[in-house]
PDB file of C-alpha atoms and ligand atoms in Angstrom:
ATOM      1  CA  MET A  87     175.374  90.146  78.534  1.00 70.00           C
ATOM      2  CA  SER A  88     173.839  92.358  81.152  1.00 86.00           C
ATOM      3  CA  LEU A  89     170.716  92.412  83.286  1.00 96.00           C
ATOM      4  CA  GLU A  90     170.785  96.180  83.862  1.00 95.00           C
ATOM      5  CA  GLU A  91     167.617  96.840  81.890  1.00 95.00           C
ATOM      6  CA  TYR A  92     165.843  93.943  83.641  1.00 97.00           C
ATOM      7  CA  LYS A  93     166.805  95.288  87.071  1.00 96.00           C
ATOM      8  CA  LYS A  94     166.007  98.893  86.247  1.00 96.00           C
ATOM      9  CA  LYS A  95     162.431  97.988  85.342  1.00 96.00           C
ATOM     10  CA  ARG A  96     161.678  96.124  88.588  1.00 96.00           C
ATOM     11  CA  LYS A  97     161.404  96.787  92.306  1.00 95.00           C
ATOM     12  CA  PHE A  98     162.424  93.528  93.929  1.00 96.00           C
ATOM     13  CA  ASP A  99     160.741  94.419  97.218  1.00 94.00           C
ATOM     14  CA  ASN A 100     157.428  94.407  95.368  1.00 95.00           C
ATOM     15  CA  THR A 101     157.669  91.439  93.016  1.00 95.00           C
ATOM     16  CA  THR A 102     158.476  87.766  93.464  1.00 95.00           C
ATOM     17  CA  GLU A 103     160.434  87.723  90.205  1.00 96.00           C
ATOM     18  CA  PRO A 104     164.068  86.639  90.698  1.00 95.00           C
ATOM     19  CA  GLU A 105     166.705  89.349  90.957  1.00 94.00           C
ATOM     20  CA  GLY A 106     169.298  86.998  89.573  1.00 87.00           C
ATOM     21  CA  LYS A 107     172.640  87.630  87.988  1.00 92.00           C
ATOM     22  CA  VAL A 108     174.371  86.642  84.786  1.00 94.00           C
ATOM     23  CA  ALA A 109     175.141  82.919  85.096  1.00 94.00           C
ATOM     24  CA  LYS A 110     178.682  81.648  84.605  1.00 92.00           C
ATOM     25  CA  ASN A 111     177.552  78.571  82.784  1.00 87.00           C
ATOM     26  CA  SER A 112     174.905  78.331  80.148  1.00 85.00           C
ATOM     27  CA  GLY A 113     172.630  75.404  79.491  1.00 94.00           C
ATOM     28  CA  ASN A 114     170.396  74.851  76.521  1.00 97.00           C
ATOM     29  CA  ARG A 115     166.936  75.294  77.965  1.00 98.00           C
ATOM     30  CA  PHE A 116     164.004  77.309  76.740  1.00 98.00           C
ATOM     31  CA  VAL A 117     160.719  78.379  78.258  1.00 98.00           C
ATOM     32  CA  VAL A 118     157.546  79.956  76.950  1.00 98.00           C
ATOM     33  CA  HIS A 119     155.664  82.029  79.514  1.00 98.00           C
ATOM     34  CA  ASP A 120     151.977  82.750  79.131  1.00 98.00           C
ATOM     35  CA  HIS A 121     151.697  86.313  80.417  1.00 98.00           C
ATOM     36  CA  TYR A 122     148.370  87.885  81.292  1.00 98.00           C
ATOM     37  CA  ALA A 123     149.682  91.456  81.334  1.00 97.00           C
ATOM     38  CA  SER A 124     147.630  94.471  80.198  1.00 95.00           C
ATOM     39  CA  HIS A 125     148.000  92.921  76.732  1.00 95.00           C
ATOM     40  CA  HIS A 126     148.029  89.129  76.863  1.00 98.00           C
ATOM     41  CA  HIS A 127     151.122  87.698  75.159  1.00 98.00           C
ATOM     42  CA  TYR A 128     153.622  84.890  75.340  1.00 98.00           C
ATOM     43  CA  ASP A 129     157.295  85.323  76.237  1.00 98.00           C
ATOM     44  CA  PHE A 130     159.771  83.065  74.511  1.00 98.00           C
ATOM     45  CA  ARG A 131     163.097  82.741  76.309  1.00 98.00           C
ATOM     46  CA  LEU A 132     166.300  80.971  75.240  1.00 97.00           C
ATOM     47  CA  GLU A 133     169.184  80.326  77.613  1.00 97.00           C
ATOM     48  CA  ILE A 134     172.180  81.915  75.854  1.00 94.00           C
ATOM     49  CA  GLU A 135     175.471  83.155  77.317  1.00 92.00           C
ATOM     50  CA  GLY A 136     174.309  83.167  80.933  1.00 95.00           C
ATOM     51  CA  VAL A 137     170.986  84.946  80.451  1.00 97.00           C
ATOM     52  CA  LEU A 138     167.586  84.290  78.911  1.00 97.00           C
ATOM     53  CA  LYS A 139     167.324  86.120  75.597  1.00 96.00           C
ATOM     54  CA  SER A 140     163.634  87.037  75.471  1.00 98.00           C
ATOM     55  CA  TRP A 141     160.980  87.897  72.925  1.00 98.00           C
ATOM     56  CA  ALA A 142     157.362  88.875  73.521  1.00 98.00           C
ATOM     57  CA  ILE A 143     155.147  87.107  70.997  1.00 98.00           C
ATOM     58  CA  PRO A 144     151.568  88.462  70.947  1.00 98.00           C
ATOM     59  CA  LYS A 145     150.109  85.373  69.223  1.00 97.00           C
ATOM     60  CA  GLY A 146     152.483  82.788  70.659  1.00 97.00           C
ATOM     61  CA  VAL A 147     155.146  80.518  69.180  1.00 98.00           C
ATOM     62  CA  PRO A 148     153.745  78.917  66.011  1.00 98.00           C
ATOM     63  CA  GLU A 149     153.046  75.196  66.166  1.00 97.00           C
ATOM     64  CA  GLU A 150     152.472  74.765  62.418  1.00 97.00           C
ATOM     65  CA  ALA A 151     155.209  74.829  59.784  1.00 97.00           C
ATOM     66  CA  GLY A 152     155.409  77.954  57.655  1.00 95.00           C
ATOM     67  CA  VAL A 153     153.556  80.167  60.137  1.00 96.00           C
ATOM     68  CA  LYS A 154     155.280  83.500  60.909  1.00 96.00           C
ATOM     69  CA  ARG A 155     154.650  85.516  64.042  1.00 97.00           C
ATOM     70  CA  LEU A 156     155.888  88.884  65.212  1.00 96.00           C
ATOM     71  CA  ALA A 157     158.377  88.549  68.086  1.00 97.00           C
ATOM     72  CA  VAL A 158     159.473  91.724  69.848  1.00 96.00           C
ATOM     73  CA  GLN A 159     162.787  91.384  71.622  1.00 96.00           C
ATOM     74  CA  VAL A 160     162.606  92.465  75.240  1.00 96.00           C
ATOM     75  CA  GLU A 161     165.232  92.814  77.934  1.00 97.00           C
ATOM     76  CA  ASP A 162     167.427  89.831  78.831  1.00 97.00           C
ATOM     77  CA  HIS A 163     166.113  87.971  81.874  1.00 98.00           C
ATOM     78  CA  PRO A 164     168.122  86.073  84.510  1.00 97.00           C
ATOM     79  CA  VAL A 165     168.414  82.316  83.986  1.00 97.00           C
ATOM     80  CA  ASP A 166     166.462  81.769  87.257  1.00 96.00           C
ATOM     81  CA  TYR A 167     163.434  83.227  85.520  1.00 97.00           C
ATOM     82  CA  ILE A 168     163.070  79.960  83.616  1.00 97.00           C
ATOM     83  CA  ASP A 169     161.072  78.488  86.541  1.00 97.00           C
ATOM     84  CA  PHE A 170     159.142  81.639  87.388  1.00 98.00           C
ATOM     85  CA  GLN A 171     155.386  81.476  87.668  1.00 98.00           C
ATOM     86  CA  GLY A 172     153.118  83.706  89.694  1.00 97.00           C
ATOM     87  CA  LYS A 173     151.374  87.011  89.839  1.00 97.00           C
ATOM     88  CA  ILE A 174     153.335  90.213  89.250  1.00 97.00           C
ATOM     89  CA  PRO A 175     151.555  92.718  91.509  1.00 96.00           C
ATOM     90  CA  GLU A 176     149.414  95.614  90.313  1.00 96.00           C
ATOM     91  CA  GLY A 177     151.486  98.695  89.574  1.00 95.00           C
ATOM     92  CA  GLN A 178     154.658  96.709  88.891  1.00 96.00           C
ATOM     93  CA  TYR A 179     156.250  96.292  85.470  1.00 96.00           C
ATOM     94  CA  GLY A 180     154.440  93.516  83.575  1.00 97.00           C
ATOM     95  CA  ALA A 181     151.698  93.272  86.229  1.00 97.00           C
ATOM     96  CA  GLY A 182     149.558  90.163  85.825  1.00 98.00           C
ATOM     97  CA  GLU A 183     149.653  86.382  86.010  1.00 98.00           C
ATOM     98  CA  VAL A 184     152.609  84.476  84.509  1.00 98.00           C
ATOM     99  CA  LYS A 185     152.325  80.763  83.778  1.00 98.00           C
ATOM    100  CA  ILE A 186     154.660  78.366  82.033  1.00 98.00           C
ATOM    101  CA  PHE A 187     153.153  77.349  78.694  1.00 98.00           C
ATOM    102  CA  ASP A 188     156.014  75.043  77.718  1.00 98.00           C
ATOM    103  CA  LYS A 189     159.619  74.323  78.531  1.00 98.00           C
ATOM    104  CA  GLY A 190     162.344  72.038  77.311  1.00 98.00           C
ATOM    105  CA  THR A 191     165.711  72.090  75.630  1.00 98.00           C
ATOM    106  CA  TYR A 192     166.941  73.419  72.339  1.00 98.00           C
ATOM    107  CA  LYS A 193     169.785  72.911  69.959  1.00 98.00           C
ATOM    108  CA  LEU A 194     171.306  75.941  68.297  1.00 96.00           C
ATOM    109  CA  VAL A 195     171.543  75.572  64.529  1.00 96.00           C
ATOM    110  CA  LYS A 196     172.583  79.089  63.560  1.00 95.00           C
ATOM    111  CA  GLU A 197     173.541  82.190  65.515  1.00 92.00           C
ATOM    112  CA  GLU A 198     174.034  85.475  63.696  1.00 92.00           C
ATOM    113  CA  PRO A 199     173.155  89.033  64.784  1.00 89.00           C
ATOM    114  CA  ASP A 200     169.995  89.054  62.660  1.00 92.00           C
ATOM    115  CA  GLU A 201     169.158  85.371  62.485  1.00 95.00           C
ATOM    116  CA  VAL A 202     168.962  82.653  65.126  1.00 96.00           C
ATOM    117  CA  GLY A 203     168.054  79.114  64.132  1.00 98.00           C
ATOM    118  CA  PHE A 204     167.272  76.388  66.657  1.00 98.00           C
ATOM    119  CA  LYS A 205     165.501  73.129  67.202  1.00 98.00           C
ATOM    120  CA  LEU A 206     163.075  72.933  70.118  1.00 98.00           C
ATOM    121  CA  ASP A 207     162.400  69.845  72.141  1.00 98.00           C
ATOM    122  CA  GLY A 208     159.600  70.789  74.533  1.00 98.00           C
ATOM    123  CA  GLN A 209     156.456  69.058  75.756  1.00 98.00           C
ATOM    124  CA  ILE A 210     154.335  71.023  73.270  1.00 98.00           C
ATOM    125  CA  LEU A 211     156.758  72.770  70.928  1.00 98.00           C
ATOM    126  CA  LYS A 212     158.995  70.586  68.816  1.00 97.00           C
ATOM    127  CA  GLY A 213     160.918  71.116  65.629  1.00 97.00           C
ATOM    128  CA  GLU A 214     163.011  73.677  63.814  1.00 98.00           C
ATOM    129  CA  TYR A 215     162.493  77.383  64.145  1.00 98.00           C
ATOM    130  CA  VAL A 216     164.165  80.538  62.985  1.00 98.00           C
ATOM    131  CA  LEU A 217     164.070  84.043  64.407  1.00 97.00           C
ATOM    132  CA  ILE A 218     164.828  86.742  61.839  1.00 96.00           C
ATOM    133  CA  ARG A 219     165.316  90.384  62.722  1.00 94.00           C
ATOM    134  CA  THR A 220     163.150  92.471  60.421  1.00 92.00           C
ATOM    135  CA  ARG A 221     163.767  96.088  61.541  1.00 79.00           C
ATOM    136  CA  MET A 222     160.114  96.667  60.613  1.00 70.00           C
ATOM    137  CA  GLY A 223     159.349 100.318  61.229  1.00 71.00           C
ATOM    138  CA  ASN A 224     163.085 100.699  61.852  1.00 69.00           C
ATOM    139  CA  LYS A 225     162.665  98.933  65.144  1.00 75.00           C
ATOM    140  CA  ALA A 226     165.696  96.739  65.699  1.00 85.00           C
ATOM    141  CA  ARG A 227     163.693  94.857  68.317  1.00 93.00           C
ATOM    142  CA  ASN A 228     161.201  93.481  65.822  1.00 94.00           C
ATOM    143  CA  TRP A 229     161.801  89.909  64.706  1.00 96.00           C
ATOM    144  CA  LEU A 230     159.721  87.215  63.065  1.00 97.00           C
ATOM    145  CA  ILE A 231     159.616  83.702  64.452  1.00 98.00           C
ATOM    146  CA  ILE A 232     158.932  81.059  61.825  1.00 98.00           C
ATOM    147  CA  LYS A 233     158.441  77.345  62.187  1.00 98.00           C
ATOM    148  CA  ARG A 234     160.296  75.452  59.460  1.00 95.00           C
TER     149      ARG A 234
HETATM  150 MN1   MN B1056     155.814  89.443  79.217  1.00 73.41          MN
END
């Protein structure tokens, strides 16, 4: 796991986002950020192997069973990002307000390169989910998130 891409995209003198490093120990937390960037979206982040694996979900994590949503994998974020809220300044990567939509813990059910299954226990989001890599348009970063 590496945060190189995360660091490359940001100027830490100009943003209050955490610089962070890969954590030695990994918990089992998740967060969903509500991100008012140039295109409003949600960011779903799972604490895995010392980083937050992250997906941008334009329509948000589904709350109803059977609903599928596009989830575009983005760069790993530092674990400290789990508590981040605030305004990313104009001109910076991801400029705009970031709020926490939901957070909690999860239990991993399945972990394969193209499929991650987990059970969320948040304040709002609860239940079993699966992320499936689709390679839609040959983009390896495109996944679907589905509530079971
Ligand atoms: Mn975002």
